[in-house]
Short mmCIF file of C-alpha atoms in Angstrom, two decimals:
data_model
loop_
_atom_site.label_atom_id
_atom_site.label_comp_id
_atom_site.label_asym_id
_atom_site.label_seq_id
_atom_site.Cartn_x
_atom_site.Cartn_y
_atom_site.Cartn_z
CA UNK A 982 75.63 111.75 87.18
CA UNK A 983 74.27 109.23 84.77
CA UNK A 984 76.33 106.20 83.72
CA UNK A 985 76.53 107.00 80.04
CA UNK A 986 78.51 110.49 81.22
CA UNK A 987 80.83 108.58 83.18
CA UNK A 988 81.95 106.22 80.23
CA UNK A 989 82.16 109.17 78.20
CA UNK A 990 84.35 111.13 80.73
CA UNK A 991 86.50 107.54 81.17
CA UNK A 992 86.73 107.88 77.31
CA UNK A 993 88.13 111.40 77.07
CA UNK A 994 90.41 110.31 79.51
CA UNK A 995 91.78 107.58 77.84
CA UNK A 996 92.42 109.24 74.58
CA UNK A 997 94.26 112.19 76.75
CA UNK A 998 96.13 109.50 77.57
CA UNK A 999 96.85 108.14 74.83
CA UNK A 1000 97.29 111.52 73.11
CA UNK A 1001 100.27 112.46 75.56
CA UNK A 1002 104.13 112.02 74.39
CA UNK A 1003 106.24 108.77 75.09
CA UNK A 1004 107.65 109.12 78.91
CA UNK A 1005 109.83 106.86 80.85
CA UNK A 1006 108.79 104.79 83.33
CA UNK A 1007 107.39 106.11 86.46
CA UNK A 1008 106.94 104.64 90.10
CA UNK A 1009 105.63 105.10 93.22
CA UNK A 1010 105.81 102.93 96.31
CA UNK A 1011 103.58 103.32 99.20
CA UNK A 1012 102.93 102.26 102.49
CA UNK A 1013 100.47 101.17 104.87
CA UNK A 1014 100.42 100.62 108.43
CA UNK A 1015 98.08 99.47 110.47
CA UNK A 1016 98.14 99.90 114.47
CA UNK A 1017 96.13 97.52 116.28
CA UNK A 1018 94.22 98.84 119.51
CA UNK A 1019 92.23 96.08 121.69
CA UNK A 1020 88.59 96.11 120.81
CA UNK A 1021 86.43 97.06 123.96
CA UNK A 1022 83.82 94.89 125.15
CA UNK A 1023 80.11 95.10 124.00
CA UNK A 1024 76.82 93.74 124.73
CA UNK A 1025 76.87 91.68 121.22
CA UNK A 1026 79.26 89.85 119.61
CA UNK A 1027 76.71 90.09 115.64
CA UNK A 1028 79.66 92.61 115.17
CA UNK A 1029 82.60 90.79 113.56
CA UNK A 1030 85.71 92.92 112.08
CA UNK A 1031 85.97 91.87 108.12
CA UNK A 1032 89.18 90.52 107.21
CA UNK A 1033 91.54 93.92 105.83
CA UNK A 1034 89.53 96.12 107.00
CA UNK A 1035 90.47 99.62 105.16
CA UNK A 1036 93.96 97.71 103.98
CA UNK A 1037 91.34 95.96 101.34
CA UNK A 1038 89.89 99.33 100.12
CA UNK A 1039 93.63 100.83 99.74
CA UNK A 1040 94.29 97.23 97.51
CA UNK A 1041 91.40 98.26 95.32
CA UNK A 1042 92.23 101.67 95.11
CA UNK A 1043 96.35 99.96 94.09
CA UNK A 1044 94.56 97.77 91.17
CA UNK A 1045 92.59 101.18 90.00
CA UNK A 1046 96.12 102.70 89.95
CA UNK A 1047 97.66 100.08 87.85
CA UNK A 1048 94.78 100.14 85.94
CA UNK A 1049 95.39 103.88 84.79
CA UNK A 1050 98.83 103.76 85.05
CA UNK A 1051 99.54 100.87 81.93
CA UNK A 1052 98.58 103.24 79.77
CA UNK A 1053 101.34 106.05 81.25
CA UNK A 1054 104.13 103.87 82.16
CA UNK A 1055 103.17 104.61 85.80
CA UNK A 1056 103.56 101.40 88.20
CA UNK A 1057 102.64 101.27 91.85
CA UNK A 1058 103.96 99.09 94.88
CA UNK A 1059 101.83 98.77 98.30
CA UNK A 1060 104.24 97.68 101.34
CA UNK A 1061 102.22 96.51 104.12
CA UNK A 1062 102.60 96.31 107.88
CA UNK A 1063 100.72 95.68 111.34
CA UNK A 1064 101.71 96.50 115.04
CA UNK A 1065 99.68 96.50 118.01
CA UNK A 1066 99.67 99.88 119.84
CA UNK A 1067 101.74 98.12 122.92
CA UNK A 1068 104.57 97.62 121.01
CA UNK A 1069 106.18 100.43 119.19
CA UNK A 1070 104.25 101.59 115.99
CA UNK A 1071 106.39 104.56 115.84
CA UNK A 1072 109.25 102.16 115.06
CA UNK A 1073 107.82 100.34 112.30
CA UNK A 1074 107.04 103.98 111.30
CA UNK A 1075 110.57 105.20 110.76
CA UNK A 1076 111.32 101.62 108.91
CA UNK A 1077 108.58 102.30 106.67
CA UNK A 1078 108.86 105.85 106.27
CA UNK A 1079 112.90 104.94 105.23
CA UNK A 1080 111.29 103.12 102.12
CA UNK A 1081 108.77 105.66 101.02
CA UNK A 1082 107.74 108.74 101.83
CA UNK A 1083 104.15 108.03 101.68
CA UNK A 1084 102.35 106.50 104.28
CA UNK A 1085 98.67 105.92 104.56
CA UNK A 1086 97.82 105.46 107.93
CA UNK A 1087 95.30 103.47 110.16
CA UNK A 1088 95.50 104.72 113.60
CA UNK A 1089 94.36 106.08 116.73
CA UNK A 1090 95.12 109.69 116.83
CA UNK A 1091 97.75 110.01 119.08
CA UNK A 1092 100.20 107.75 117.55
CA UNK A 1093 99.26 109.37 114.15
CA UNK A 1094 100.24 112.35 115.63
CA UNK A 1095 103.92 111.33 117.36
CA UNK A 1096 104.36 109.49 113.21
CA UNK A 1097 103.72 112.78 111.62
CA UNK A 1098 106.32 114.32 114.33
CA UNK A 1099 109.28 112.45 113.63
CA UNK A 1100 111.84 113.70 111.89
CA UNK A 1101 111.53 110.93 109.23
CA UNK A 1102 107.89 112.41 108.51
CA UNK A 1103 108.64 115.89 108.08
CA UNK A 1104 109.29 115.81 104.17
CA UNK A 1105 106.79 112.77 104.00
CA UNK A 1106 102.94 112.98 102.89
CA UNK A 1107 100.78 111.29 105.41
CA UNK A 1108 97.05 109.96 104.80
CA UNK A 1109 94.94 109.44 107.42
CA UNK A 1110 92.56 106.95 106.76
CA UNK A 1111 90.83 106.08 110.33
CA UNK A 1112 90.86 108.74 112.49
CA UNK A 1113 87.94 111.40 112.93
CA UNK A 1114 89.02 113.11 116.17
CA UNK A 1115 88.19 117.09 115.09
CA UNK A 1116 91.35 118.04 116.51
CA UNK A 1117 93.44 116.58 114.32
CA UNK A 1118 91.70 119.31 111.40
CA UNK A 1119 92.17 122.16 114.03
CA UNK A 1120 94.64 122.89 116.60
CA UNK A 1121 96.87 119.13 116.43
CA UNK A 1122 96.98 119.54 112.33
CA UNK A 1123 99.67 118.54 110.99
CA UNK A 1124 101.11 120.17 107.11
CA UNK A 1125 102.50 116.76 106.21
CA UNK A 1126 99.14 114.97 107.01
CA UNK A 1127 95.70 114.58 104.21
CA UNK A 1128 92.99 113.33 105.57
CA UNK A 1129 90.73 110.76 103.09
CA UNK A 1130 88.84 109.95 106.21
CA UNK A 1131 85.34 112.66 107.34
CA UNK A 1132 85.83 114.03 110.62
CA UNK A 1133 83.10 113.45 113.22
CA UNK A 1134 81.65 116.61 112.95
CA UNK A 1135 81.10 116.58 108.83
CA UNK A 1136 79.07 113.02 109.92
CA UNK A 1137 77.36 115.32 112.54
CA UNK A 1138 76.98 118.28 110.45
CA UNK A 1139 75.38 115.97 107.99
CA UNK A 1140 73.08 114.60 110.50
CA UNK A 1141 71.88 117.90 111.52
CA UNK A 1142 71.47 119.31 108.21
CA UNK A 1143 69.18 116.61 108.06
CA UNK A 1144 67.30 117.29 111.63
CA UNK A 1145 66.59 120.85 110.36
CA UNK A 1146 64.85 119.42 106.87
CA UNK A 1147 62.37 116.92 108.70
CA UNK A 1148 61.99 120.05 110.89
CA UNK A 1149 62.80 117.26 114.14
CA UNK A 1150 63.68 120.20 116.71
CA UNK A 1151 62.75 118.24 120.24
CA UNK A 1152 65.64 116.45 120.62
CA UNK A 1153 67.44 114.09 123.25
CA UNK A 1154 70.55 111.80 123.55
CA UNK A 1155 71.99 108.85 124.57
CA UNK A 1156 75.45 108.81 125.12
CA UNK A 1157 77.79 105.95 125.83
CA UNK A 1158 80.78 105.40 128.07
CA UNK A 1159 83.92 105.47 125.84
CA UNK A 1160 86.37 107.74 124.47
CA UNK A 1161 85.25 107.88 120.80
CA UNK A 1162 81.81 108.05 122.27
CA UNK A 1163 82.01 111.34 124.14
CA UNK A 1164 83.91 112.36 120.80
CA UNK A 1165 81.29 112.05 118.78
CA UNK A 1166 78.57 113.19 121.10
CA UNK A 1167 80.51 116.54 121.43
CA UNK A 1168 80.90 116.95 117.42
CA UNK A 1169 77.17 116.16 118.20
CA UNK A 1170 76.22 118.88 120.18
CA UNK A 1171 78.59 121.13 118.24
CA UNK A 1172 76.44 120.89 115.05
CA UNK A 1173 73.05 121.08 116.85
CA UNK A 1174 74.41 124.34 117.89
CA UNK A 1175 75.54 125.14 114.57
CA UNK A 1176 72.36 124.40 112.76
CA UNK A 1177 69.99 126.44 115.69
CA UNK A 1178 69.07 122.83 117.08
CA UNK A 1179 69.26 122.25 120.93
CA UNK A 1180 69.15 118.81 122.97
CA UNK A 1181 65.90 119.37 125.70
CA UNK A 1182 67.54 116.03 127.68
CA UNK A 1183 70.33 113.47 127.33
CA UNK A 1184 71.74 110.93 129.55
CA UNK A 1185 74.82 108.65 129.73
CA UNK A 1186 74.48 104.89 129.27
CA UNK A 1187 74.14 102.15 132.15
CA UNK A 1188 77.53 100.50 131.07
CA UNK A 1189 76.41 97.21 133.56
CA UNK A 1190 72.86 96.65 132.02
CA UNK A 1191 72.87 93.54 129.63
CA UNK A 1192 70.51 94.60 127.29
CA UNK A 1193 70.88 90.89 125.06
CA UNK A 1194 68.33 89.60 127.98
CA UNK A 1195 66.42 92.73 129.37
CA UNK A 1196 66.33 95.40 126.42
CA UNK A 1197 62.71 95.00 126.39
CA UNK A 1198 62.00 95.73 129.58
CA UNK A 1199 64.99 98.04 130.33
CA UNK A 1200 65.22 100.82 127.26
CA UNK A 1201 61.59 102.13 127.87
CA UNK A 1202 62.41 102.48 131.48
CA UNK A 1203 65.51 104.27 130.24
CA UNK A 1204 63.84 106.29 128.32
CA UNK A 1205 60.72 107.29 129.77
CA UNK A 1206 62.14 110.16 131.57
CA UNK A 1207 62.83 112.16 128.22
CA UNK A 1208 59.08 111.98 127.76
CA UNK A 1209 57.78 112.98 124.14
CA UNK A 1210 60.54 114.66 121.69
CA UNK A 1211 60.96 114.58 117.94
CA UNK A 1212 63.81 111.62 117.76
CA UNK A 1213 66.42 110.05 119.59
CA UNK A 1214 70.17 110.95 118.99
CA UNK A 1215 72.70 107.67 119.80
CA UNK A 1216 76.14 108.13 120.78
CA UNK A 1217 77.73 105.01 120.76
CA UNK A 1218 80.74 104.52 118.29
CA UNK A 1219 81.51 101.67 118.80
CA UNK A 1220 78.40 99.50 118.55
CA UNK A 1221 77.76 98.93 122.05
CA UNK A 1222 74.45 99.49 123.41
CA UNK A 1223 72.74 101.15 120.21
CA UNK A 1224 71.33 97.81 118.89
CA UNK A 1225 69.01 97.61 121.41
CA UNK A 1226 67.57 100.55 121.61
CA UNK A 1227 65.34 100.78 118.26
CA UNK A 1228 62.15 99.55 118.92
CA UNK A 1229 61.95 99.82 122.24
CA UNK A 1230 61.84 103.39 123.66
CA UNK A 1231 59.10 104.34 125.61
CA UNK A 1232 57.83 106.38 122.97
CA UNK A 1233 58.10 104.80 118.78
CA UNK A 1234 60.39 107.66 117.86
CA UNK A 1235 63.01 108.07 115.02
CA UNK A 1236 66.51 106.78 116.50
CA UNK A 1237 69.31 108.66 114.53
CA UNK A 1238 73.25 109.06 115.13
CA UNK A 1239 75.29 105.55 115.75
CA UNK A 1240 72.59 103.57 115.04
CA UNK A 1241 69.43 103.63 112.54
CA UNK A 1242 69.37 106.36 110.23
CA UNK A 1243 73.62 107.04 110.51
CA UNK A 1244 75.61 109.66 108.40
CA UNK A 1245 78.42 107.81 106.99
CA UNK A 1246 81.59 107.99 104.84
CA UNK A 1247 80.17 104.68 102.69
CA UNK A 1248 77.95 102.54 102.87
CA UNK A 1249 76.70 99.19 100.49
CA UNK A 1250 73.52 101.04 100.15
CA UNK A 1251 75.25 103.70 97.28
CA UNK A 1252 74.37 102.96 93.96
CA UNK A 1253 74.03 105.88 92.53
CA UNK A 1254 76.75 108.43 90.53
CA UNK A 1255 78.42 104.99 89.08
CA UNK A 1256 78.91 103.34 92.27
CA UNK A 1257 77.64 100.31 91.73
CA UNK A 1258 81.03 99.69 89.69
CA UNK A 1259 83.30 100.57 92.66
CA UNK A 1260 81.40 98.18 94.95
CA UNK A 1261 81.31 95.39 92.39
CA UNK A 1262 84.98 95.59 91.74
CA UNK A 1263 85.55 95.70 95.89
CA UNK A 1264 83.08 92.67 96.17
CA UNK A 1265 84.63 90.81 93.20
CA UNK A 1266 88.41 91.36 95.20
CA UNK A 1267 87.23 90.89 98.53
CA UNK A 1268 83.96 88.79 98.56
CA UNK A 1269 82.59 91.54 100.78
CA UNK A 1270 80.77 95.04 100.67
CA UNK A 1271 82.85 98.06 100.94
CA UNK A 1272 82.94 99.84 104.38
CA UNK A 1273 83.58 103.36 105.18
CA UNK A 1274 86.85 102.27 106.89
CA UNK A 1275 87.68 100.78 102.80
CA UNK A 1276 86.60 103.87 101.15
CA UNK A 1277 88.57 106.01 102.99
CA UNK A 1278 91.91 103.95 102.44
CA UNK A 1279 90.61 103.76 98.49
CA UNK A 1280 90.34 107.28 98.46
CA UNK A 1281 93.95 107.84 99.86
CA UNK A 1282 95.89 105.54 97.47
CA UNK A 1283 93.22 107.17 94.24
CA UNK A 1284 94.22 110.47 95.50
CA UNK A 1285 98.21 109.71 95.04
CA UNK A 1286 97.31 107.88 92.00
CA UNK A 1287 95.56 110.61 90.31
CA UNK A 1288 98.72 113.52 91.19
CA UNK A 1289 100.80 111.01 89.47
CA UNK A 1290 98.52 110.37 86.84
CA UNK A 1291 97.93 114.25 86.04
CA UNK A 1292 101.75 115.70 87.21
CA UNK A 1293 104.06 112.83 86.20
CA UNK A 1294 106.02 113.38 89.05
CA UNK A 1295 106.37 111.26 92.22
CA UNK A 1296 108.22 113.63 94.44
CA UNK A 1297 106.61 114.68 97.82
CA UNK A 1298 106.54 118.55 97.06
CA UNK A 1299 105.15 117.97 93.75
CA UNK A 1300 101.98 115.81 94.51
CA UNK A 1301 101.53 117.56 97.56
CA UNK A 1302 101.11 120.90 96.29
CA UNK A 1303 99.11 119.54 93.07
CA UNK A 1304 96.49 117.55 95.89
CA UNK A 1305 95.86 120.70 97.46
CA UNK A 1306 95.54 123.26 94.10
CA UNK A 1307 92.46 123.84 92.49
CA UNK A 1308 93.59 121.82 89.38
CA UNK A 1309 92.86 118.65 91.84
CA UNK A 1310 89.70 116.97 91.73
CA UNK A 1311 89.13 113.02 92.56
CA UNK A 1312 86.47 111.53 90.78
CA UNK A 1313 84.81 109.43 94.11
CA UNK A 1314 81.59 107.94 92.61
CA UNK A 1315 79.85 110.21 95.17
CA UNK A 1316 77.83 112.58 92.73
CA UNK A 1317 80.36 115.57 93.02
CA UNK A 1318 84.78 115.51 92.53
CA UNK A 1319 86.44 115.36 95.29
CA UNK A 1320 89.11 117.95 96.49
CA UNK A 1321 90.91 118.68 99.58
CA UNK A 1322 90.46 121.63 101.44
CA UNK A 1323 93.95 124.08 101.91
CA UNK A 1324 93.50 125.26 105.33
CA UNK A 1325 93.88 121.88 107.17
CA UNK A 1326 93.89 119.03 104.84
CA UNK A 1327 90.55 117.12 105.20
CA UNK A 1328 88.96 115.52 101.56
CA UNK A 1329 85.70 117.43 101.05
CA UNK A 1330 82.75 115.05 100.46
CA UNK A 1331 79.16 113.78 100.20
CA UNK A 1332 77.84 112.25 103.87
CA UNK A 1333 75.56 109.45 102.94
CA UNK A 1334 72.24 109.58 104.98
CA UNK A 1335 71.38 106.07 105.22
CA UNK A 1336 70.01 102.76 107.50
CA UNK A 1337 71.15 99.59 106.67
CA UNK A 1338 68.59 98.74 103.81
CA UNK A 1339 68.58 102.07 101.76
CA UNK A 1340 70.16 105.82 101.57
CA UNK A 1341 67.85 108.32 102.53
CA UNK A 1342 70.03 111.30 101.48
CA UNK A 1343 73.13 112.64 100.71
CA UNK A 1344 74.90 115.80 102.35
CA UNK A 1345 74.99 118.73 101.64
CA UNK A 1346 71.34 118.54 101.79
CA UNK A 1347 69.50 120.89 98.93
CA UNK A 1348 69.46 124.78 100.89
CA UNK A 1349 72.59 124.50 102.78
CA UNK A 1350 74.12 127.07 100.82
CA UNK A 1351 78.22 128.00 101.26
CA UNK A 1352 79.65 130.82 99.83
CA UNK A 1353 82.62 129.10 97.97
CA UNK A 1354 81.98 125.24 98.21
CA UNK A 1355 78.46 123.96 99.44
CA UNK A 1356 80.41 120.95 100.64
CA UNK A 1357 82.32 123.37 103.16
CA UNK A 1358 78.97 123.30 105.21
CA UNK A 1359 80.09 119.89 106.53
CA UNK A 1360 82.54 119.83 108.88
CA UNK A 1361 85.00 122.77 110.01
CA UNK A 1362 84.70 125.50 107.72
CA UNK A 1363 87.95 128.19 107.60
CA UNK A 1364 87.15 130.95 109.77
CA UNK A 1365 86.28 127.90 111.99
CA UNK A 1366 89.67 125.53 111.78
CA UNK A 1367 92.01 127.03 114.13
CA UNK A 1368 94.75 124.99 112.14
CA UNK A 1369 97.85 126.90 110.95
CA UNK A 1370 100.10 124.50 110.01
CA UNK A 1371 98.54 125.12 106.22
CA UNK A 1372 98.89 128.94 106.45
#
C-alpha cells in the first residue's frame, strides 16, 4: 500500500468524522496487567528486557486512541498494574476487572486462563497480548478472550511456507530445554507436517555446555552428526543457546527458527505499508524500536479503539460482537486489515520473515492459497481449531 493511499484513506476518515451528528461524550477505561515470571538463565546476558515491554506498545496504541477519539468525543483511560506470578495475579485481577471490564493481558497461559475463569471475567473482554501456547486457540479457548498476539504455529506456519518456496526439504533441529521451547518445536514439527516437510534428524540441547568460551569448537561437534541437510531449524525461545550456533555448524548452512532468519509478529526491520510512521511515533514515545511483544499490546488497545470509534458504544456485548463481524477490520500497517477470526478469537495477520538487518518476506507467502482468507493458512485453520467456546 503506497503512502499517498494511506493519507488519502486517513482523509476520508476524517471527514466521516467530521460528517457524523453531535454525540455526547463517550469513554472507555481499560486495563493492563502484567504478571511477572522469573527469567531463566542463559548463556548471554547481550539480552536485556526494554523498559515496558508490551505496556509501551498498549501506551502508543492509548495516544492513537485519543488521537481519533478528539474528533468523536471519545476519551480513553489506561489503568496499569504489575504482580509477580508468586503472589496472587488472580487477585489484582478481580480488583482490576471491578473497574473495567476490559483487560489486556500479559501473561503466562495458565494464569490467563484461571483470569478468564473467574466469575468477574465472564461478561468481561479479555486480550491476550503475550501468550502463544496453541492451546489456548483450541481446546483451553476461552469466548471472553481475543487474542492480538500470533500463536506459535502461525510463526511456524510462516516459517514453513517459507521452507517449501526456497524448496529447503533436508531438514534438522535443535531443540532446547525449556517449556516454551518444546512449545514451539512441536508447533514446529506440526507445520513441517502440514506443508509435506519432514525433519531427517534433530537433537536436544547440552543445557551444561558454555558456549560464550567453547562455541567454536563445540557447535560443529554438535552438529556434525546431522551431516549435510538443506538448513538448520532452532528451537530456543528464549534466547539461550541460539546465538552461538550461526556460523559455526559443521556444515555453512541456513539457520532458521529462534534465531537468524525468524518469523515474527514485528520487527524494526518493517517499513513498508506505512510503517515507518508507527515505529517513528513508538521511537519518538519510547526512545526505542517497537518489539513484537509492543505490537501486540498496540494492536489490542487499536482494536477496542476502533469498535468504539465505528459503534459508539462501550458496552462489552457491543464491541465484542462488532470485533468479531465482518464489518471489523484494523488497519495494522502490515499490507492487509486486520480482522479476528470467529471460531476461536486469534487476530489474523502478516508473519514478517526477517533477520535482524532486513525482512526477507512476509506471510502468506505468494501460492499459499485459502479458500476464504489466504491469511487462514497461518496458524489453526477451522476444521482444525477444536475450540467451541465460539460456536
Amino acid at each position: 500500500m503506497k503512502l499517498n493511499s494511506i493519507f488519502g484513506g486517513l482523509c476520508l476518515v476524517v471527514l466521516w468524522m467530521l460528517s457524523q451528528p453531535a454525540q455526547a461524550d463517550t469513554e472507555l477505561s481499560v486495563g493492563y496487567l502484567t504478571v511477572e515470571v522469573p527469567r531463566p538463565a542463559t548463556l548471554s546476558n547481550l539480552d536485556d528486557v526494554p523498559e515496558k515491554l508490551g505496556l509501551a506498545g498498549v501506551e502508543t496504541g492509548l495516544q492513537d486512541n485519543l488521537t481519533t477519539g478528539k474528533f468523536l468525543k471519545q476519551t480513553y483511560t489506561l489503568n496499569t498494574n504489575t504482580v509477580f506470578s508468586v503472589d496472587d495475579p488472580v487477585a489484582t485481577a478481580k480488583t482490576m476487572l471491578a473497574q473495567s471490564p476490559y483487560l489486556i493481558l500479559d501473561a503466562p497461559a495458565d494464569v490467563l486462563l484461571e483470569i478468564a475463569d473467574l466469575a468477574e471475567a465472564q461478561d468481561a473482554l479479555i486480550f491476550n497480548a503475550t501468550a502463544a501456547d496453541v492451546a489456548l486457540r483450541d481446546k483451553d479457548c476461552r469466548a471472553n478472550v481475543l487474542h492480538s498476539q500470533p500463536s506459535y504455529a502461525m510463526r511456524t506456519d510462516a516459517l514453513a511456507q517459507l521452507l517449501v518456496k526456497k524448496r529447503w526439504s533436508d531438514l534438522v533441529m535443535i531443540e532446547g530445554t525449556y517449556p516454551k521451547d518444546a512449545a514451539y518445536a512441536a508447533a514446529l514439527r506440526r507445520s513441517l507436517t502440514k506443508y509435506g516437510l519432514k525433519l531427517s534428524d534433530s537433537k536436544i540441547w547440552d543445557a551444561n555446555a558454555d558456549m560464550r568460551r567453547t562455541a567454536s569448537q563445540e557447535i560443529p561437534l554438535f552438529t556434525q552428526d546431522f551431516g549435510d541437510y538443506d538448513a538448520l531449524l532452532l528451537a530456543d525461545e528464549v534466547q539461550d543457546f541460539g546465538r552461538f550456533v550461526l556460523y559455526n555448524t559443521w556444515h555453512a548452512r541456513p539457520v532458521v527458527g529462534s534465531e537468524g532468519l525468524s518469523a515474527l509478529t514485528w520487527s524494526p526491520v518493517i517499513e513498508q505499508w506505512g510503517a515507518a510512521q508507527l515505529q517513528n511515533r513508538f521511537r519518538d514515545e519510547h526512545a526505542r524500536s517497537m518489539r513484537s511483544a509492543d505490537y501486540a499490546g498496540w494492536a489490542a488497545m487499536r482494536t477496542l479503539g476502533e469498535a468504539v470509534t465505528r459503534t459508539n458504544k462501550t458496552d462489552v456485548a457491543t464491541l465484542r460482537a462488532y470485533i468479531l463481524s465482518d464489518a471489523f477490520e484494523l488497519a495494522g500497517f502490515k499490507g492487509r486489515p486486520l480482522t479476528y477470526r470467529t471460531w476461536n478469537g486469534q487476530l489474523r495477520q502478516p508473519i514478517a520473515l526477517a533477520h535482524p538487518r532486513a525482512l526477507v518476506a512476509q506471510a502468506p507467502l505468494e501460492g499459499f492459497l485459502h479458500q476464504t482468507n489466504e491469511m487462514d493458512s497461518l496458524g489453526l485453520d477451522h476444521p482444525e481449531s477444536t475450540c467451541e467456546a465460539f460456536q
